[in-house]
């Protein structure tokens, strides 16, 4: 049951109505029930997994909270974290591991072939297992108290607006809100509507439309010129942001309807001037999780350059692996790690050059150049993220560089031969124009929402309706109507 | 006070949303057959002599305004393209809740069809044009799987992708020139070329003797039975009709022989349930049917063919059921003017047909 399913909205309306009818103390129980029902409807077997992790962190947190920081509590902590990662690993990474072992065995001439398992990956496991780890680490580090109610732990892990694709909320931020007073009239409904609708716009109108083009080109890359492959890679770069950010905005909007304030997950990452800045703005809940629970515990940048680079590489390889079980994700993560290391190494040289050549760094043109370079570095790495098998990735990159064939750009209707017809292509461009305009507004007006809320009601409502109906009409969704089936050939 | 203001704002927002949603649905909904069909629900006549149901063959084959002009019969053509017998059943059920006629004329063209409910688009064509207060809800619940209900209750989500195909017609007021009937002069092929029946029907239609029969699929027979039972229960006379055609898609083995055999088999079905049945494939000479002029394409009647079938059907209804001429009924004062408008339209069709033929001849000579 995804956000774009009508049944989700029916479910949401019912849950919301009951939520605001119930007394304050019962609200979280209803939310817990709704979250469990939602998860059961999505994946009945995966509930066992979620419940197991919830029980593990609930009881171990009780022990860790009362005990002193001694060897046994450290062993308990490591065991729990290891068990959570094992559960995640069994479902998500074991087949990847088996494939690699089989590959090595075949290379050394051993004929035995370990079979793959057919376990389905429980929905949201990557998100709630990280939430569980952050909870147990916070309690073990005495940064917060253990939760007294198992129900609230389950709610933290399974909170239905966030379970499918995050954001990975921190326990402090979440639990502080569970018992807060929630009144229907106190909810910022206009913000809820706008953020949710904007999320849908990003996902259904932009990302899914660009997805058609990207799938078409990458699916038949031999038939396209190098510039078209480069164009597809840029489209994918935009698609993945609109997809992730769209989903996050929907999750934040829906959680907002229950009076929950959710952390921002994306903050205009493609306007970053460096890779380091990019990672402060991309999937913020995940990158800050890695920073707090992996990079800093590994020593961060405290123990010399070499160890800093080692830590950076570990973090980014893990980040890549978190996104998917495949070498392409590892390469994607590794590339970002290398980008950062090179950036760090060349930083002083760059500064010296800038100084020697009297280059002004505080001007728009310099920043634009920095932004473009960062964008294309990120864009290049996304190619590895998008295409699973390495030979294809290599062929696409080769074709991009050796067979650019820019002359074909002047061929008639060349832009409409990439999976989108003329009308869809124009709608996609127009929607991207709106998205860019709004992004620039967000960049240069720190609080766009407050600015928007100061506008007259008529203007605001027109914007809401245009956005909602824009999504309903121009969104790419549903099997839908097939014009060819309707056209009555004879008449 | 603040709370009341808030409630008013919320209710207004939701209300405006639904008004806009309804308006957008009207624009985006496919209009195939909708014009003629929807007008029926706006008609003020409460005592029809006959309602006609069926496929596009029936839709372009029986002209209610000609029945009115020639016999004073008050009728409406509710046939739609691609309607299976199952869909016909629900169409009849919904229509007679609204206006109960003396006679129902149903079409056996799709008797060969064993796919329940037919194509999704055809189901939409029927259900989406039904008004909510005349059994639409019941039809959806009976016919449609629960997981597809959303596409019928909130059908903008189904039609939204039509934004690419919108034309001026989608924004104009609907009207019906001929009480649901859509007369044709000729058809065009996929390339837009004129279909000149004279080129294709230089020989008489191959007619399969009545004695040669073929089994009718049970799925279709089940709904024939349901239609019969419904009409008996509502005390409505029922006539089944097989219209002249050359061949039919799914059973098109050269000359449509299988379909004709099923139509022959239907004589037995009609006898079993004691209902009237006209198979025009065996009445072609009697009605002076000329395939070159009277067929618009392989399947459908041209306006001249429709005139012949309409005339014969009218005569049958009058003689069989004693329908009286209702000219002079004040409720129907506009029908004569509407018939005159139709005549002008038919004359236009004739001129258009001749022009196309001239073009073909000029091309041939050149």
mmCIF file with all atom_site columns, N, CA and C in Angstrom, chain A residues 337-394:
data_model
loop_
_atom_site.group_PDB
_atom_site.id
_atom_site.type_symbol
_atom_site.label_atom_id
_atom_site.label_alt_id
_atom_site.label_comp_id
_atom_site.label_asym_id
_atom_site.label_entity_id
_atom_site.label_seq_id
_atom_site.pdbx_PDB_ins_code
_atom_site.Cartn_x
_atom_site.Cartn_y
_atom_site.Cartn_z
_atom_site.occupancy
_atom_site.B_iso_or_equiv
_atom_site.pdbx_formal_charge
_atom_site.auth_seq_id
_atom_site.auth_comp_id
_atom_site.auth_asym_id
_atom_site.auth_atom_id
_atom_site.pdbx_PDB_model_num
ATOM 1   N N  . UNK A 1 337 ? 33.311 8.488  -1.711  1.00 0.00 ? 337 UNK A N  1
ATOM 2   C CA . UNK A 1 337 ? 34.401 8.531  -0.735  1.00 0.00 ? 337 UNK A CA 1
ATOM 3   C C  . UNK A 1 337 ? 35.668 9.080  -1.375  1.00 0.00 ? 337 UNK A C  1
ATOM 4   N N  . UNK A 1 338 ? 35.971 8.577  -2.568  1.00 0.00 ? 338 UNK A N  1
ATOM 5   C CA . UNK A 1 338 ? 37.184 9.029  -3.284  1.00 0.00 ? 338 UNK A CA 1
ATOM 6   C C  . UNK A 1 338 ? 37.087 10.524 -3.635  1.00 0.00 ? 338 UNK A C  1
ATOM 7   N N  . UNK A 1 339 ? 35.897 10.934 -4.083  1.00 0.00 ? 339 UNK A N  1
ATOM 8   C CA . UNK A 1 339 ? 35.695 12.358 -4.387  1.00 0.00 ? 339 UNK A CA 1
ATOM 9   C C  . UNK A 1 339 ? 36.096 13.210 -3.181  1.00 0.00 ? 339 UNK A C  1
ATOM 10  N N  . UNK A 1 340 ? 35.632 12.758 -2.025  1.00 0.00 ? 340 UNK A N  1
ATOM 11  C CA . UNK A 1 340 ? 35.870 13.558 -0.811  1.00 0.00 ? 340 UNK A CA 1
ATOM 12  C C  . UNK A 1 340 ? 37.353 13.547 -0.451  1.00 0.00 ? 340 UNK A C  1
ATOM 13  N N  . UNK A 1 341 ? 37.975 12.391 -0.607  1.00 0.00 ? 341 UNK A N  1
ATOM 14  C CA . UNK A 1 341 ? 39.406 12.296 -0.270  1.00 0.00 ? 341 UNK A CA 1
ATOM 15  C C  . UNK A 1 341 ? 40.217 13.179 -1.222  1.00 0.00 ? 341 UNK A C  1
ATOM 16  N N  . UNK A 1 342 ? 39.906 13.089 -2.515  1.00 0.00 ? 342 UNK A N  1
ATOM 17  C CA . UNK A 1 342 ? 40.623 13.927 -3.499  1.00 0.00 ? 342 UNK A CA 1
ATOM 18  C C  . UNK A 1 342 ? 40.377 15.407 -3.198  1.00 0.00 ? 342 UNK A C  1
ATOM 19  N N  . UNK A 1 343 ? 39.142 15.714 -2.882  1.00 0.00 ? 343 UNK A N  1
ATOM 20  C CA . UNK A 1 343 ? 38.798 17.096 -2.541  1.00 0.00 ? 343 UNK A CA 1
ATOM 21  C C  . UNK A 1 343 ? 39.625 17.576 -1.364  1.00 0.00 ? 343 UNK A C  1
ATOM 22  N N  . UNK A 1 344 ? 39.794 16.698 -0.385  1.00 0.00 ? 344 UNK A N  1
ATOM 23  C CA . UNK A 1 344 ? 40.545 17.065 0.815   1.00 0.00 ? 344 UNK A CA 1
ATOM 24  C C  . UNK A 1 344 ? 42.035 17.228 0.501   1.00 0.00 ? 344 UNK A C  1
ATOM 25  N N  . UNK A 1 345 ? 42.539 16.307 -0.335  1.00 0.00 ? 345 UNK A N  1
ATOM 26  C CA . UNK A 1 345 ? 43.971 16.370 -0.675  1.00 0.00 ? 345 UNK A CA 1
ATOM 27  C C  . UNK A 1 345 ? 44.264 17.597 -1.535  1.00 0.00 ? 345 UNK A C  1
ATOM 28  N N  . UNK A 1 346 ? 43.392 17.835 -2.494  1.00 0.00 ? 346 UNK A N  1
ATOM 29  C CA . UNK A 1 346 ? 43.670 18.937 -3.440  1.00 0.00 ? 346 UNK A CA 1
ATOM 30  C C  . UNK A 1 346 ? 43.237 20.305 -2.898  1.00 0.00 ? 346 UNK A C  1
ATOM 31  N N  . UNK A 1 347 ? 42.534 20.271 -1.786  1.00 0.00 ? 347 UNK A N  1
ATOM 32  C CA . UNK A 1 347 ? 42.046 21.535 -1.204  1.00 0.00 ? 347 UNK A CA 1
ATOM 33  C C  . UNK A 1 347 ? 43.144 22.582 -1.047  1.00 0.00 ? 347 UNK A C  1
ATOM 34  N N  . UNK A 1 348 ? 44.246 22.237 -0.371  1.00 0.00 ? 348 UNK A N  1
ATOM 35  C CA . UNK A 1 348 ? 45.308 23.249 -0.192  1.00 0.00 ? 348 UNK A CA 1
ATOM 36  C C  . UNK A 1 348 ? 45.914 23.697 -1.521  1.00 0.00 ? 348 UNK A C  1
ATOM 37  N N  . UNK A 1 349 ? 46.079 22.747 -2.481  1.00 0.00 ? 349 UNK A N  1
ATOM 38  C CA . UNK A 1 349 ? 46.641 23.110 -3.800  1.00 0.00 ? 349 UNK A CA 1
ATOM 39  C C  . UNK A 1 349 ? 45.702 24.100 -4.493  1.00 0.00 ? 349 UNK A C  1
ATOM 40  N N  . UNK A 1 350 ? 44.425 23.792 -4.393  1.00 0.00 ? 350 UNK A N  1
ATOM 41  C CA . UNK A 1 350 ? 43.427 24.663 -5.027  1.00 0.00 ? 350 UNK A CA 1
ATOM 42  C C  . UNK A 1 350 ? 43.485 26.076 -4.419  1.00 0.00 ? 350 UNK A C  1
ATOM 43  N N  . UNK A 1 351 ? 43.616 26.109 -3.102  1.00 0.00 ? 351 UNK A N  1
ATOM 44  C CA . UNK A 1 351 ? 43.678 27.410 -2.423  1.00 0.00 ? 351 UNK A CA 1
ATOM 45  C C  . UNK A 1 351 ? 44.894 28.205 -2.897  1.00 0.00 ? 351 UNK A C  1
ATOM 46  N N  . UNK A 1 352 ? 46.012 27.489 -3.013  1.00 0.00 ? 352 UNK A N  1
ATOM 47  C CA . UNK A 1 352 ? 47.241 28.165 -3.433  1.00 0.00 ? 352 UNK A CA 1
ATOM 48  C C  . UNK A 1 352 ? 47.100 28.695 -4.875  1.00 0.00 ? 352 UNK A C  1
ATOM 49  N N  . UNK A 1 353 ? 46.545 27.871 -5.719  1.00 0.00 ? 353 UNK A N  1
ATOM 50  C CA . UNK A 1 353 ? 46.326 28.271 -7.122  1.00 0.00 ? 353 UNK A CA 1
ATOM 51  C C  . UNK A 1 353 ? 45.428 29.501 -7.206  1.00 0.00 ? 353 UNK A C  1
ATOM 52  N N  . UNK A 1 354 ? 44.354 29.447 -6.452  1.00 0.00 ? 354 UNK A N  1
ATOM 53  C CA . UNK A 1 354 ? 43.397 30.567 -6.439  1.00 0.00 ? 354 UNK A CA 1
ATOM 54  C C  . UNK A 1 354 ? 44.099 31.841 -6.013  1.00 0.00 ? 354 UNK A C  1
ATOM 55  N N  . UNK A 1 355 ? 44.934 31.687 -5.024  1.00 0.00 ? 355 UNK A N  1
ATOM 56  C CA . UNK A 1 355 ? 45.651 32.855 -4.520  1.00 0.00 ? 355 UNK A CA 1
ATOM 57  C C  . UNK A 1 355 ? 46.677 33.357 -5.551  1.00 0.00 ? 355 UNK A C  1
ATOM 58  N N  . UNK A 1 356 ? 47.427 32.409 -6.132  1.00 0.00 ? 356 UNK A N  1
ATOM 59  C CA . UNK A 1 356 ? 48.446 32.776 -7.121  1.00 0.00 ? 356 UNK A CA 1
ATOM 60  C C  . UNK A 1 356 ? 47.855 33.466 -8.344  1.00 0.00 ? 356 UNK A C  1
ATOM 61  N N  . UNK A 1 357 ? 46.742 32.921 -8.799  1.00 0.00 ? 357 UNK A N  1
ATOM 62  C CA . UNK A 1 357 ? 46.129 33.444 -10.030 1.00 0.00 ? 357 UNK A CA 1
ATOM 63  C C  . UNK A 1 357 ? 45.137 34.582 -9.762  1.00 0.00 ? 357 UNK A C  1
ATOM 64  N N  . UNK A 1 358 ? 45.051 34.975 -8.519  1.00 0.00 ? 358 UNK A N  1
ATOM 65  C CA . UNK A 1 358 ? 44.137 36.068 -8.104  1.00 0.00 ? 358 UNK A CA 1
ATOM 66  C C  . UNK A 1 358 ? 42.699 35.806 -8.549  1.00 0.00 ? 358 UNK A C  1
ATOM 67  N N  . UNK A 1 359 ? 42.285 34.583 -8.303  1.00 0.00 ? 359 UNK A N  1
ATOM 68  C CA . UNK A 1 359 ? 40.901 34.240 -8.690  1.00 0.00 ? 359 UNK A CA 1
ATOM 69  C C  . UNK A 1 359 ? 39.978 34.611 -7.531  1.00 0.00 ? 359 UNK A C  1
ATOM 70  N N  . UNK A 1 360 ? 38.948 35.338 -7.887  1.00 0.00 ? 360 UNK A N  1
ATOM 71  C CA . UNK A 1 360 ? 37.978 35.714 -6.860  1.00 0.00 ? 360 UNK A CA 1
ATOM 72  C C  . UNK A 1 360 ? 36.990 34.560 -6.664  1.00 0.00 ? 360 UNK A C  1
ATOM 73  N N  . UNK A 1 361 ? 36.914 34.064 -5.433  1.00 0.00 ? 361 UNK A N  1
ATOM 74  C CA . UNK A 1 361 ? 36.028 32.914 -5.172  1.00 0.00 ? 361 UNK A CA 1
ATOM 75  C C  . UNK A 1 361 ? 34.659 33.343 -4.669  1.00 0.00 ? 361 UNK A C  1
ATOM 76  N N  . UNK A 1 362 ? 34.516 34.623 -4.452  1.00 0.00 ? 362 UNK A N  1
ATOM 77  C CA . UNK A 1 362 ? 33.252 35.079 -3.877  1.00 0.00 ? 362 UNK A CA 1
ATOM 78  C C  . UNK A 1 362 ? 32.300 35.637 -4.941  1.00 0.00 ? 362 UNK A C  1
ATOM 79  N N  . UNK A 1 363 ? 32.531 35.231 -6.180  1.00 0.00 ? 363 UNK A N  1
ATOM 80  C CA . UNK A 1 363 ? 31.654 35.738 -7.255  1.00 0.00 ? 363 UNK A CA 1
ATOM 81  C C  . UNK A 1 363 ? 30.748 34.605 -7.762  1.00 0.00 ? 363 UNK A C  1
ATOM 82  N N  . UNK A 1 364 ? 29.629 35.000 -8.341  1.00 0.00 ? 364 UNK A N  1
ATOM 83  C CA . UNK A 1 364 ? 28.616 34.031 -8.783  1.00 0.00 ? 364 UNK A CA 1
ATOM 84  C C  . UNK A 1 364 ? 29.179 33.056 -9.812  1.00 0.00 ? 364 UNK A C  1
ATOM 85  N N  . UNK A 1 365 ? 30.036 33.581 -10.735 1.00 0.00 ? 365 UNK A N  1
ATOM 86  C CA . UNK A 1 365 ? 30.534 32.708 -11.807 1.00 0.00 ? 365 UNK A CA 1
ATOM 87  C C  . UNK A 1 365 ? 31.407 31.581 -11.235 1.00 0.00 ? 365 UNK A C  1
ATOM 88  N N  . UNK A 1 366 ? 32.195 31.895 -10.209 1.00 0.00 ? 366 UNK A N  1
ATOM 89  C CA . UNK A 1 366 ? 33.046 30.867 -9.603  1.00 0.00 ? 366 UNK A CA 1
ATOM 90  C C  . UNK A 1 366 ? 32.175 29.814 -8.905  1.00 0.00 ? 366 UNK A C  1
ATOM 91  N N  . UNK A 1 367 ? 31.154 30.314 -8.212  1.00 0.00 ? 367 UNK A N  1
ATOM 92  C CA . UNK A 1 367 ? 30.262 29.390 -7.497  1.00 0.00 ? 367 UNK A CA 1
ATOM 93  C C  . UNK A 1 367 ? 29.468 28.521 -8.485  1.00 0.00 ? 367 UNK A C  1
ATOM 94  N N  . UNK A 1 368 ? 29.107 29.164 -9.585  1.00 0.00 ? 368 UNK A N  1
ATOM 95  C CA . UNK A 1 368 ? 28.377 28.403 -10.608 1.00 0.00 ? 368 UNK A CA 1
ATOM 96  C C  . UNK A 1 368 ? 29.246 27.262 -11.143 1.00 0.00 ? 368 UNK A C  1
ATOM 97  N N  . UNK A 1 369 ? 30.529 27.591 -11.384 1.00 0.00 ? 369 UNK A N  1
ATOM 98  C CA . UNK A 1 369 ? 31.456 26.576 -11.880 1.00 0.00 ? 369 UNK A CA 1
ATOM 99  C C  . UNK A 1 369 ? 31.603 25.440 -10.857 1.00 0.00 ? 369 UNK A C  1
ATOM 100 N N  . UNK A 1 370 ? 31.744 25.821 -9.599  1.00 0.00 ? 370 UNK A N  1
ATOM 101 C CA . UNK A 1 370 ? 31.849 24.810 -8.535  1.00 0.00 ? 370 UNK A CA 1
ATOM 102 C C  . UNK A 1 370 ? 30.586 23.917 -8.510  1.00 0.00 ? 370 UNK A C  1
ATOM 103 N N  . UNK A 1 371 ? 29.443 24.592 -8.625  1.00 0.00 ? 371 UNK A N  1
ATOM 104 C CA . UNK A 1 371 ? 28.166 23.865 -8.602  1.00 0.00 ? 371 UNK A CA 1
ATOM 105 C C  . UNK A 1 371 ? 28.067 22.894 -9.769  1.00 0.00 ? 371 UNK A C  1
ATOM 106 N N  . UNK A 1 372 ? 28.497 23.368 -10.960 1.00 0.00 ? 372 UNK A N  1
ATOM 107 C CA . UNK A 1 372 ? 28.412 22.513 -12.159 1.00 0.00 ? 372 UNK A CA 1
ATOM 108 C C  . UNK A 1 372 ? 29.340 21.309 -12.007 1.00 0.00 ? 372 UNK A C  1
ATOM 109 N N  . UNK A 1 373 ? 30.554 21.558 -11.535 1.00 0.00 ? 373 UNK A N  1
ATOM 110 C CA . UNK A 1 373 ? 31.505 20.443 -11.360 1.00 0.00 ? 373 UNK A CA 1
ATOM 111 C C  . UNK A 1 373 ? 30.934 19.427 -10.365 1.00 0.00 ? 373 UNK A C  1
ATOM 112 N N  . UNK A 1 374 ? 30.418 19.916 -9.256  1.00 0.00 ? 374 UNK A N  1
ATOM 113 C CA . UNK A 1 374 ? 29.843 19.006 -8.242  1.00 0.00 ? 374 UNK A CA 1
ATOM 114 C C  . UNK A 1 374 ? 28.681 18.211 -8.840  1.00 0.00 ? 374 UNK A C  1
ATOM 115 N N  . UNK A 1 375 ? 27.844 18.918 -9.572  1.00 0.00 ? 375 UNK A N  1
ATOM 116 C CA . UNK A 1 375 ? 26.680 18.251 -10.166 1.00 0.00 ? 375 UNK A CA 1
ATOM 117 C C  . UNK A 1 375 ? 27.128 17.118 -11.089 1.00 0.00 ? 375 UNK A C  1
ATOM 118 N N  . UNK A 1 376 ? 28.137 17.387 -11.910 1.00 0.00 ? 376 UNK A N  1
ATOM 119 C CA . UNK A 1 376 ? 28.544 16.344 -12.854 1.00 0.00 ? 376 UNK A CA 1
ATOM 120 C C  . UNK A 1 376 ? 29.302 15.198 -12.186 1.00 0.00 ? 376 UNK A C  1
ATOM 121 N N  . UNK A 1 377 ? 29.976 15.483 -11.099 1.00 0.00 ? 377 UNK A N  1
ATOM 122 C CA . UNK A 1 377 ? 30.612 14.386 -10.346 1.00 0.00 ? 377 UNK A CA 1
ATOM 123 C C  . UNK A 1 377 ? 29.524 13.481 -9.749  1.00 0.00 ? 377 UNK A C  1
ATOM 124 N N  . UNK A 1 378 ? 28.523 14.115 -9.175  1.00 0.00 ? 378 UNK A N  1
ATOM 125 C CA . UNK A 1 378 ? 27.400 13.353 -8.597  1.00 0.00 ? 378 UNK A CA 1
ATOM 126 C C  . UNK A 1 378 ? 26.687 12.585 -9.705  1.00 0.00 ? 378 UNK A C  1
ATOM 127 N N  . UNK A 1 379 ? 26.480 13.278 -10.819 1.00 0.00 ? 379 UNK A N  1
ATOM 128 C CA . UNK A 1 379 ? 25.799 12.690 -11.965 1.00 0.00 ? 379 UNK A CA 1
ATOM 129 C C  . UNK A 1 379 ? 26.537 11.443 -12.468 1.00 0.00 ? 379 UNK A C  1
ATOM 130 N N  . UNK A 1 380 ? 27.870 11.538 -12.541 1.00 0.00 ? 380 UNK A N  1
ATOM 131 C CA . UNK A 1 380 ? 28.665 10.404 -13.023 1.00 0.00 ? 380 UNK A CA 1
ATOM 132 C C  . UNK A 1 380 ? 28.495 9.195  -12.080 1.00 0.00 ? 380 UNK A C  1
ATOM 133 N N  . UNK A 1 381 ? 28.529 9.467  -10.794 1.00 0.00 ? 381 UNK A N  1
ATOM 134 C CA . UNK A 1 381 ? 28.401 8.364  -9.827  1.00 0.00 ? 381 UNK A CA 1
ATOM 135 C C  . UNK A 1 381 ? 27.031 7.690  -9.919  1.00 0.00 ? 381 UNK A C  1
ATOM 136 N N  . UNK A 1 382 ? 25.999 8.470  -10.237 1.00 0.00 ? 382 UNK A N  1
ATOM 137 C CA . UNK A 1 382 ? 24.644 7.884  -10.335 1.00 0.00 ? 382 UNK A CA 1
ATOM 138 C C  . UNK A 1 382 ? 24.550 6.825  -11.440 1.00 0.00 ? 382 UNK A C  1
ATOM 139 N N  . UNK A 1 383 ? 25.425 6.927  -12.448 1.00 0.00 ? 383 UNK A N  1
ATOM 140 C CA . UNK A 1 383 ? 25.376 5.924  -13.534 1.00 0.00 ? 383 UNK A CA 1
ATOM 141 C C  . UNK A 1 383 ? 25.622 4.538  -12.937 1.00 0.00 ? 383 UNK A C  1
ATOM 142 N N  . UNK A 1 384 ? 26.566 4.454  -12.007 1.00 0.00 ? 384 UNK A N  1
ATOM 143 C CA . UNK A 1 384 ? 26.869 3.159  -11.371 1.00 0.00 ? 384 UNK A CA 1
ATOM 144 C C  . UNK A 1 384 ? 25.718 2.703  -10.485 1.00 0.00 ? 384 UNK A C  1
ATOM 145 N N  . UNK A 1 385 ? 25.060 3.680  -9.873  1.00 0.00 ? 385 UNK A N  1
ATOM 146 C CA . UNK A 1 385 ? 23.943 3.374  -8.984  1.00 0.00 ? 385 UNK A CA 1
ATOM 147 C C  . UNK A 1 385 ? 22.769 2.802  -9.787  1.00 0.00 ? 385 UNK A C  1
ATOM 148 N N  . UNK A 1 386 ? 22.569 3.381  -10.960 1.00 0.00 ? 386 UNK A N  1
ATOM 149 C CA . UNK A 1 386 ? 21.384 3.029  -11.751 1.00 0.00 ? 386 UNK A CA 1
ATOM 150 C C  . UNK A 1 386 ? 21.525 1.679  -12.472 1.00 0.00 ? 386 UNK A C  1
ATOM 151 N N  . UNK A 1 387 ? 22.730 1.409  -12.988 1.00 0.00 ? 387 UNK A N  1
ATOM 152 C CA . UNK A 1 387 ? 22.887 0.207  -13.821 1.00 0.00 ? 387 UNK A CA 1
ATOM 153 C C  . UNK A 1 387 ? 23.596 -0.878 -13.021 1.00 0.00 ? 387 UNK A C  1
ATOM 154 N N  . UNK A 1 388 ? 22.908 -2.025 -12.906 1.00 0.00 ? 388 UNK A N  1
ATOM 155 C CA . UNK A 1 388 ? 23.407 -3.048 -11.988 1.00 0.00 ? 388 UNK A CA 1
ATOM 156 C C  . UNK A 1 388 ? 24.629 -3.787 -12.515 1.00 0.00 ? 388 UNK A C  1
ATOM 157 N N  . UNK A 1 389 ? 24.645 -4.104 -13.823 1.00 0.00 ? 389 UNK A N  1
ATOM 158 C CA . UNK A 1 389 ? 25.785 -4.922 -14.262 1.00 0.00 ? 389 UNK A CA 1
ATOM 159 C C  . UNK A 1 389 ? 26.898 -4.061 -14.838 1.00 0.00 ? 389 UNK A C  1
ATOM 160 N N  . UNK A 1 390 ? 28.086 -4.388 -14.427 1.00 0.00 ? 390 UNK A N  1
ATOM 161 C CA . UNK A 1 390 ? 29.242 -3.549 -14.727 1.00 0.00 ? 390 UNK A CA 1
ATOM 162 C C  . UNK A 1 390 ? 29.576 -3.474 -16.224 1.00 0.00 ? 390 UNK A C  1
ATOM 163 N N  . UNK A 1 391 ? 29.493 -4.583 -16.968 1.00 0.00 ? 391 UNK A N  1
ATOM 164 C CA . UNK A 1 391 ? 29.805 -4.456 -18.405 1.00 0.00 ? 391 UNK A CA 1
ATOM 165 C C  . UNK A 1 391 ? 28.910 -3.433 -19.103 1.00 0.00 ? 391 UNK A C  1
ATOM 166 N N  . UNK A 1 392 ? 27.628 -3.409 -18.745 1.00 0.00 ? 392 UNK A N  1
ATOM 167 C CA . UNK A 1 392 ? 26.718 -2.431 -19.362 1.00 0.00 ? 392 UNK A CA 1
ATOM 168 C C  . UNK A 1 392 ? 27.129 -1.017 -18.984 1.00 0.00 ? 392 UNK A C  1
ATOM 169 N N  . UNK A 1 393 ? 27.435 -0.824 -17.709 1.00 0.00 ? 393 UNK A N  1
ATOM 170 C CA . UNK A 1 393 ? 27.864 0.513  -17.259 1.00 0.00 ? 393 UNK A CA 1
ATOM 171 C C  . UNK A 1 393 ? 29.089 0.951  -18.067 1.00 0.00 ? 393 UNK A C  1
ATOM 172 N N  . UNK A 1 394 ? 30.026 0.042  -18.188 1.00 0.00 ? 394 UNK A N  1
ATOM 173 C CA . UNK A 1 394 ? 31.257 0.346  -18.907 1.00 0.00 ? 394 UNK A CA 1
ATOM 174 C C  . UNK A 1 394 ? 30.960 0.690  -20.362 1.00 0.00 ? 394 UNK A C  1
#
